[in-house]
Amino acid sequence: MQNYKKDFPIFKNNPSLIFLDSTSSTQKPEYVIEWICDYLSQSYSNIHRGLYDIAINSEKMYFDSKQKVADFLGTHDLKEIIYTYNSNYALNIISQTLRLNKVLKTGDKVLVSIVEHHSNIVPWLILKEEIGIELEFVRVTQDFDIDFDDFEKKYDEKVKVIAFTHVSNVTGKIFDVERIGKLKRPDTLFIIDASQSFPHMKLDVPKMNCDFLFFTAHKVMADSWLGVIWGKRELLEKYKPIFSGWWAINEVKKECFKPGALPFKFEPGTPNISGALSLLKALEYIEKIGWYETVESIEKELIEYSLEQFRSRPYLQLIGNTESKKRVWVFWFYIQGVHALDIADAMAENNICIRAGHHCTEPFMNYLKLSSSARMSLYIYNSKDDIDAFFKILDTNFNPTWLTK
Ligand SMILES: Cc1ncc(COP(=O)(O)O)c(C=O)c1O
């Protein structure tokens, strides 16, 4: 099976490193790192203002980055792509824009799923505090899929926004967002958190019938502090931005200003230029290795292999899909009587990186009555050897049958 470890300098520089925490953030390929180093050392410039070559070239690449994102999302309209800092910021910008433009008012309801990451809960709790909206949580089924009976029961006339993750960062379940898109009424906005799906699969925004979608570049092999919002053009044109400033305006007088045109209306000030270019290069890298077909085929094989290993060890409780269908390569588990931090510690001592804790999903952990859990996740640079090393540490430290031998 092919893996792409050789393309990632971190593994050349740390040969014993086993990185199993890509759901948190992905490593960066040489293609992205070298390109950004060259850009910063040879042709960096601010954008939107200079008439000299390096400024014009930087501006062009900033546009190219947005165009590439729009193409990857199947919308092809770069004016619908807004750059911000990360997914948390993206949803705060969207939620506050909906408040400012009175799309959400006192008594309106926002529907989210119980598995949501904090970043798709807290911005709505802020609006609950600020203007008295209601926030309702849709349950999941036994195999962690959306409970559509519960969804339809809770989707009453008060609901003005549905905000769901596409893929859970803990269970790895892929939600059927197209089905939500089909159920959505014209008086409701549908927002998708694609933070965990964008690195794993090709997204087709028109098919999803959503109004906003967001993701965070550091999970797609690009640099951190770059978030992406896709918004429907007619909405972005209509809405007033929550903040503004240089380049997001058309005209400023002493008394007033006129907001600028898309896509910069929502992007005041100097953006994360090298971050935007790193996203362009990361997406080019995905194209170079054979698009999502390659990512998906490696993913499928490593999921099957990991699940086999989990299933053959009764002392490990895997939470989430125990089948390979409709899931990505994140594995969430616990061991009865063992604190997850002890598992993460044992891994860290052996240079294996995993996550332990609540994974930014406290309401979901409470719903499942879980206090702590561990999470191992994979990406294109992982191999079966990495997975074997992970299970070897679990077996030697925590397998009760081995320990009593
Ligand atoms: C599903 C999901 N949404 C949002 C986020 C937040 O991403 P960021 O920290 O880059 O804002 C994460 C990060 O783990 C995530 O997994």
Coordinates of C-alpha atoms and ligand atoms in Angstrom, one line a residue:
M1 CA 0.0 0.0 0.0
Q2 CA 1.3 3.4 -0.9
N3 CA 1.8 6.0 1.8
Y4 CA 3.2 9.5 1.4
K5 CA 5.5 9.7 4.5
K6 CA 8.5 10.5 2.3
D7 CA 6.8 13.8 1.1
F8 CA 6.6 15.1 4.7
P9 CA 10.0 16.5 6.1
I10 CA 8.9 16.1 9.8
F11 CA 9.3 12.3 9.4
K12 CA 12.7 12.6 7.9
N13 CA 13.8 14.9 10.7
N14 CA 12.2 12.7 13.4
P15 CA 12.5 9.2 12.1
S16 CA 10.9 7.6 15.2
L17 CA 7.9 9.9 15.2
I18 CA 4.5 8.2 14.8
F19 CA 1.9 10.9 14.2
L20 CA -1.7 9.6 14.9
D21 CA -3.4 12.9 15.6
S22 CA -4.2 14.3 12.2
T23 CA -7.8 15.0 13.2
S24 CA -6.4 17.7 15.4
S25 CA -4.0 19.1 12.7
T26 CA -2.2 17.6 9.7
Q27 CA 1.5 17.6 9.0
K28 CA 2.7 19.7 6.0
P29 CA 4.3 18.3 2.8
E30 CA 7.6 19.4 1.5
Y31 CA 5.8 20.8 -1.5
V32 CA 4.0 23.3 0.7
I33 CA 6.9 24.1 3.0
E34 CA 9.4 24.7 0.3
W35 CA 7.1 26.8 -1.7
I36 CA 6.2 29.0 1.2
C37 CA 9.9 29.4 2.2
D38 CA 10.7 30.4 -1.4
Y39 CA 7.8 32.8 -1.5
L40 CA 8.8 34.5 1.8
S41 CA 12.5 34.6 0.9
Q42 CA 12.1 35.7 -2.7
S43 CA 8.8 37.4 -3.5
Y44 CA 6.8 38.3 -0.5
S45 CA 4.7 41.5 -0.6
N46 CA 1.5 42.8 0.8
I47 CA -1.5 42.6 -1.5
H48 CA -4.3 45.0 -2.6
R49 CA -2.1 48.1 -2.9
G50 CA 1.4 47.9 -4.6
L51 CA 1.9 48.3 -8.3
Y52 CA 5.2 46.6 -8.4
D53 CA 5.8 43.1 -9.7
I54 CA 6.0 41.2 -6.4
A55 CA 2.8 42.8 -5.1
I56 CA 0.9 42.0 -8.3
N57 CA 2.2 38.5 -8.2
S58 CA 1.2 38.0 -4.5
E59 CA -2.3 39.4 -5.4
K60 CA -2.6 37.0 -8.3
M61 CA -1.7 34.0 -6.1
Y62 CA -4.2 35.1 -3.4
F63 CA -6.9 35.1 -6.0
D64 CA -5.6 31.7 -7.4
S65 CA -5.9 30.3 -3.9
K66 CA -9.6 31.4 -3.6
Q67 CA -10.3 30.1 -7.1
K68 CA -8.8 26.7 -6.2
V69 CA -10.9 26.5 -3.1
A70 CA -14.0 27.4 -5.1
D71 CA -13.2 24.7 -7.6
F72 CA -12.6 22.1 -4.9
L73 CA -16.1 23.0 -3.5
G74 CA -17.7 22.6 -6.9
T75 CA -18.9 26.3 -6.9
H76 CA -16.2 27.9 -9.1
D77 CA -17.1 31.4 -7.9
L78 CA -14.1 32.9 -6.0
K79 CA -16.3 35.8 -4.9
E80 CA -18.0 33.4 -2.6
I81 CA -14.8 32.5 -0.7
I82 CA -14.1 34.5 2.4
Y83 CA -10.8 34.0 4.3
T84 CA -10.7 34.3 8.1
Y85 CA -8.6 32.7 10.8
N86 CA -10.0 29.2 11.5
S87 CA -13.3 27.3 11.8
N88 CA -14.1 28.9 15.2
Y89 CA -13.7 32.4 13.8
A90 CA -15.7 31.4 10.7
L91 CA -18.8 30.4 12.6
N92 CA -18.5 33.4 15.0
I93 CA -18.5 35.6 11.9
I94 CA -21.5 33.8 10.4
S95 CA -23.5 33.8 13.6
Q96 CA -22.9 37.5 14.4
T97 CA -23.6 38.4 10.7
L98 CA -27.0 36.6 11.0
R99 CA -27.7 38.6 14.3
L100 CA -26.7 41.9 12.8
N101 CA -28.8 41.4 9.7
K102 CA -31.8 40.2 11.8
V103 CA -31.9 36.8 10.2
L104 CA -31.8 35.5 13.8
K105 CA -34.1 37.3 16.3
T106 CA -35.3 36.6 19.9
G107 CA -37.2 33.4 20.0
D108 CA -35.8 31.9 16.8
K109 CA -34.3 28.5 17.0
V110 CA -30.9 27.0 15.8
L111 CA -30.8 23.3 15.4
V112 CA -27.4 21.5 15.8
S113 CA -26.5 17.9 16.4
I114 CA -25.4 16.6 19.8
V115 CA -22.0 15.5 18.4
E116 CA -20.9 19.1 17.4
H117 CA -17.5 20.5 18.2
H118 CA -17.6 23.4 20.6
S119 CA -16.9 25.7 17.7
N120 CA -20.5 25.0 16.4
I121 CA -22.1 25.4 19.9
V122 CA -20.5 28.4 21.6
P123 CA -21.3 31.0 18.9
W124 CA -25.0 30.0 19.2
L125 CA -24.8 30.1 23.1
I126 CA -23.4 33.7 22.7
L127 CA -26.6 34.6 20.7
K128 CA -28.7 32.8 23.2
E129 CA -27.2 35.1 25.9
E130 CA -27.2 38.2 23.7
I131 CA -30.6 38.1 22.0
G132 CA -32.4 35.1 23.4
I133 CA -32.3 32.6 20.6
E134 CA -33.0 29.0 21.4
L135 CA -30.5 26.2 20.7
E136 CA -31.7 22.7 20.3
F137 CA -29.7 19.5 19.9
V138 CA -30.7 16.6 17.6
R139 CA -29.9 13.2 18.9
V140 CA -27.9 10.5 17.2
T141 CA -28.8 6.9 16.6
Q142 CA -27.1 3.8 18.2
D143 CA -24.6 3.8 15.4
F144 CA -24.0 7.6 15.8
D145 CA -25.8 8.7 12.7
I146 CA -28.3 11.6 12.7
D147 CA -31.6 10.5 14.2
F148 CA -33.8 11.9 11.4
D149 CA -37.0 11.1 13.4
D150 CA -35.7 13.4 16.1
F151 CA -34.5 15.9 13.5
E152 CA -38.0 16.2 11.9
K153 CA -39.7 16.4 15.3
K154 CA -37.4 19.3 16.3
Y155 CA -37.4 21.1 12.9
D156 CA -40.5 23.3 13.7
E157 CA -41.4 26.7 12.3
K158 CA -39.2 28.5 14.9
V159 CA -36.0 27.0 13.4
K160 CA -34.2 29.6 11.2
V161 CA -30.8 28.0 11.1
I162 CA -29.6 24.4 10.9
A163 CA -25.9 24.0 11.6
F164 CA -24.4 20.5 11.4
T165 CA -21.0 19.1 11.1
H166 CA -20.4 17.0 8.0
V167 CA -18.1 14.6 9.7
S168 CA -17.7 14.1 13.5
N169 CA -14.3 14.8 14.9
V170 CA -14.8 12.0 17.5
T171 CA -17.0 9.2 15.9
G172 CA -15.7 9.8 12.4
K173 CA -19.2 9.3 11.1
I174 CA -20.1 11.0 7.8
F175 CA -23.5 12.7 8.2
D176 CA -25.9 12.6 5.3
V177 CA -25.9 16.4 4.8
E178 CA -27.5 16.1 1.4
R179 CA -30.6 14.6 3.1
I180 CA -30.7 17.7 5.4
G181 CA -30.3 19.9 2.3
K182 CA -33.4 18.2 0.8
L183 CA -35.4 18.6 4.0
K184 CA -34.5 22.2 4.5
R185 CA -37.4 24.8 4.0
P186 CA -36.7 28.0 2.1
D187 CA -37.1 30.1 5.4
T188 CA -34.1 28.2 7.0
L189 CA -30.4 28.7 6.4
F190 CA -28.2 25.5 6.4
I191 CA -24.6 25.8 7.6
I192 CA -22.1 23.0 7.3
D193 CA -19.0 22.6 9.4
A194 CA -16.7 20.8 6.9
S195 CA -13.6 21.0 9.2
Q196 CA -13.3 17.2 9.2
S197 CA -14.6 16.4 5.7
F198 CA -12.6 18.8 3.6
P199 CA -9.3 16.9 4.1
H200 CA -11.0 13.6 3.4
M201 CA -13.4 13.8 0.5
K202 CA -14.4 15.9 -2.4
L203 CA -17.2 18.2 -1.5
D204 CA -20.0 19.3 -3.8
V205 CA -21.6 22.3 -2.3
P206 CA -24.4 22.8 -4.8
K207 CA -25.5 19.1 -4.2
M208 CA -25.5 19.8 -0.4
N209 CA -28.0 22.6 -0.9
C210 CA -26.4 24.6 2.0
D211 CA -26.1 28.3 2.4
F212 CA -22.7 28.5 4.3
L213 CA -19.9 26.0 4.7
F214 CA -16.6 26.5 6.6
F215 CA -13.4 24.7 7.2
T216 CA -9.9 25.3 8.6
A217 CA -6.8 25.2 6.4
H218 CA -4.4 23.6 9.0
K219 CA -6.3 20.3 8.7
V220 CA -5.7 20.2 5.0
M221 CA -1.9 20.3 5.1
A222 CA -1.8 24.1 4.9
D223 CA -0.6 26.6 7.5
S224 CA -2.6 27.5 10.6
W225 CA -4.6 30.8 11.3
L226 CA -6.5 30.5 8.0
G227 CA -10.2 29.7 8.0
V228 CA -12.4 29.5 5.0
I229 CA -16.1 30.5 4.7
W230 CA -18.0 29.7 1.6
G231 CA -21.3 31.6 1.4
K232 CA -24.1 31.8 -1.1
R233 CA -23.4 34.9 -3.3
E234 CA -26.8 36.4 -2.9
L235 CA -26.6 36.3 0.9
L236 CA -23.0 37.7 1.0
E237 CA -24.1 40.5 -1.3
K238 CA -27.1 41.3 0.8
Y239 CA -25.6 41.1 4.4
K240 CA -23.9 43.9 6.1
P241 CA -20.5 42.8 7.5
I242 CA -20.0 42.8 11.3
F243 CA -16.7 44.6 11.0
S244 CA -15.0 46.5 8.2
G245 CA -11.9 48.6 7.4
W246 CA -9.3 49.0 4.7
W247 CA -10.0 47.1 1.4
A248 CA -13.4 45.9 2.7
I249 CA -14.8 49.4 1.8
N250 CA -15.5 51.3 -1.3
E251 CA -15.4 54.8 0.1
V252 CA -14.8 56.5 3.4
K253 CA -15.9 59.9 4.4
K254 CA -15.6 61.7 7.8
E255 CA -19.2 60.8 8.6
C256 CA -19.7 57.4 6.9
F257 CA -18.3 54.6 4.7
K258 CA -19.6 52.3 1.9
P259 CA -18.9 48.6 2.2
G260 CA -16.8 47.1 -0.6
A261 CA -17.5 44.4 -3.1
L262 CA -17.1 40.6 -2.7
P263 CA -15.0 38.8 -1.8
F264 CA -13.2 41.4 0.3
K265 CA -16.3 43.0 1.9
F266 CA -15.8 40.6 4.8
E267 CA -12.0 40.7 4.9
P268 CA -10.8 44.0 6.4
G269 CA -7.0 44.5 6.8
T270 CA -4.0 42.6 5.6
P271 CA -4.9 38.9 5.4
N272 CA -2.8 35.8 6.1
I273 CA -1.2 36.0 2.7
S274 CA 1.3 33.1 3.1
G275 CA -1.4 31.0 4.8
A276 CA -3.7 31.6 1.8
L277 CA -0.9 30.6 -0.6
S278 CA -0.1 27.5 1.5
L279 CA -3.7 26.4 1.1
L280 CA -3.3 26.9 -2.7
K281 CA -0.2 24.7 -2.6
A282 CA -1.7 22.1 -0.3
L283 CA -4.7 21.7 -2.7
E284 CA -2.2 21.4 -5.7
Y285 CA -0.4 18.7 -3.7
I286 CA -3.7 16.8 -3.3
E287 CA -4.2 17.1 -7.1
K288 CA -0.6 15.9 -7.7
I289 CA -1.0 12.7 -5.7
G290 CA -4.2 11.8 -7.5
W291 CA -6.9 13.8 -5.9
Y292 CA -9.3 12.5 -3.4
E293 CA -9.4 9.0 -5.1
T294 CA -5.9 8.5 -3.6
V295 CA -6.8 9.9 -0.2
E296 CA -10.0 7.7 -0.1
S297 CA -8.3 4.5 -1.2
I298 CA -5.5 4.8 1.4
E299 CA -8.1 5.8 4.0
K300 CA -10.3 2.7 3.2
E301 CA -7.4 0.3 3.6
L302 CA -6.2 1.8 6.9
I303 CA -9.7 2.0 8.3
E304 CA -10.3 -1.7 7.6
Y305 CA -6.9 -2.6 9.1
S306 CA -7.4 -0.5 12.3
L307 CA -10.9 -1.8 12.8
E308 CA -9.7 -5.4 12.6
Q309 CA -7.1 -4.6 15.3
F310 CA -9.7 -3.0 17.5
R311 CA -12.2 -5.8 17.1
S312 CA -9.6 -8.5 18.0
R313 CA -9.0 -6.8 21.4
P314 CA -11.9 -7.1 23.7
Y315 CA -10.3 -4.8 26.4
L316 CA -10.6 -1.9 24.0
Q317 CA -14.0 -0.1 23.7
L318 CA -14.3 1.5 20.4
I319 CA -17.0 4.2 20.3
G320 CA -18.5 5.1 17.0
N321 CA -18.7 3.1 13.8
T322 CA -17.2 -0.3 14.1
E323 CA -17.8 -0.8 10.4
S324 CA -15.8 0.8 7.7
K325 CA -18.8 2.3 5.9
K326 CA -19.7 6.0 6.2
R327 CA -16.8 6.9 8.4
V328 CA -13.3 8.5 8.2
W329 CA -10.1 7.4 9.8
V330 CA -10.6 8.6 13.4
F331 CA -10.9 6.1 16.2
W332 CA -12.3 7.0 19.5
F333 CA -11.9 4.6 22.4
Y334 CA -11.5 3.9 26.1
I335 CA -10.3 1.1 28.3
Q336 CA -12.4 0.3 31.4
G337 CA -10.6 1.5 34.5
V338 CA -7.8 3.3 32.7
H339 CA -7.7 7.1 32.4
A340 CA -7.3 8.3 28.8
L341 CA -4.4 10.6 29.9
D342 CA -2.4 7.5 31.0
I343 CA -2.9 6.0 27.5
A344 CA -1.8 9.2 25.8
D345 CA 1.2 9.4 28.2
A346 CA 2.3 5.8 27.4
M347 CA 2.1 6.6 23.7
A348 CA 4.0 9.9 24.2
E349 CA 6.8 8.0 26.0
N350 CA 7.2 6.0 22.8
N351 CA 7.0 9.1 20.4
I352 CA 3.5 8.2 19.3
C353 CA 1.1 11.2 19.2
I354 CA -2.6 10.7 20.1
R355 CA -5.2 12.8 21.8
A356 CA -6.9 12.3 25.2
G357 CA -9.7 14.3 26.9
H358 CA -13.1 15.6 25.7
H359 CA -12.0 16.5 22.2
C360 CA -14.0 19.8 22.3
T361 CA -17.3 17.9 22.4
E362 CA -18.3 18.2 26.1
P363 CA -22.1 18.1 25.5
F364 CA -21.6 14.9 23.5
M365 CA -19.4 13.3 26.2
N366 CA -22.0 14.2 28.8
Y367 CA -24.8 12.7 26.6
L368 CA -22.8 9.5 26.5
K369 CA -21.9 9.8 30.2
L370 CA -18.2 9.5 29.3
S371 CA -15.6 11.3 31.4
S372 CA -12.5 10.8 29.3
S373 CA -11.5 9.0 26.1
A374 CA -8.6 8.6 23.8
R375 CA -8.5 9.3 20.0
M376 CA -6.2 8.0 17.3
S377 CA -6.4 9.4 13.8
L378 CA -4.6 8.8 10.6
Y379 CA -3.7 10.5 7.3
I380 CA -1.9 9.8 4.0
Y381 CA 1.5 9.6 5.7
N382 CA 0.5 6.8 8.0
S383 CA 1.2 3.1 7.4
K384 CA 0.1 -0.2 8.8
D385 CA 3.5 -0.2 10.7
D386 CA 2.3 3.0 12.6
I387 CA -0.9 1.2 13.5
D388 CA 1.0 -1.9 14.7
A389 CA 3.2 0.3 16.9
F390 CA 0.2 1.9 18.4
F391 CA -1.5 -1.4 19.3
K392 CA 1.8 -2.8 20.6
I393 CA 1.9 0.0 23.2
L394 CA -1.7 -0.7 24.2
D395 CA -1.1 -4.4 24.5
T396 CA 2.1 -4.1 26.6
N397 CA 0.7 -1.5 28.9
F398 CA -3.0 -2.1 29.2
N399 CA -4.1 -5.5 28.0
P400 CA -5.3 -7.2 31.2
T401 CA -4.5 -10.7 29.8
W402 CA -0.9 -9.8 28.9
L403 CA -0.4 -7.9 32.2
T404 CA -1.3 -11.0 34.3
K405 CA 1.0 -13.3 32.3
Ligands
LIG1 C1 -15.5 19.3 13.5 C2 -14.6 20.5 13.8 N1 -15.1 21.7 13.8 C3 -14.3 22.8 14.1 C4 -13.0 22.6 14.5 C5 -12.2 23.9 14.9 O1 -11.2 24.1 14.1 P1 -10.2 25.3 14.5 O2 -9.6 25.0 15.8 O3 -9.2 25.4 13.4 O4 -11.0 26.5 14.5 C6 -12.5 21.3 14.6 C7 -11.1 21.1 15.1 O5 -10.8 20.1 15.7 C8 -13.3 20.2 14.3 O6 -12.8 19.0 14.4

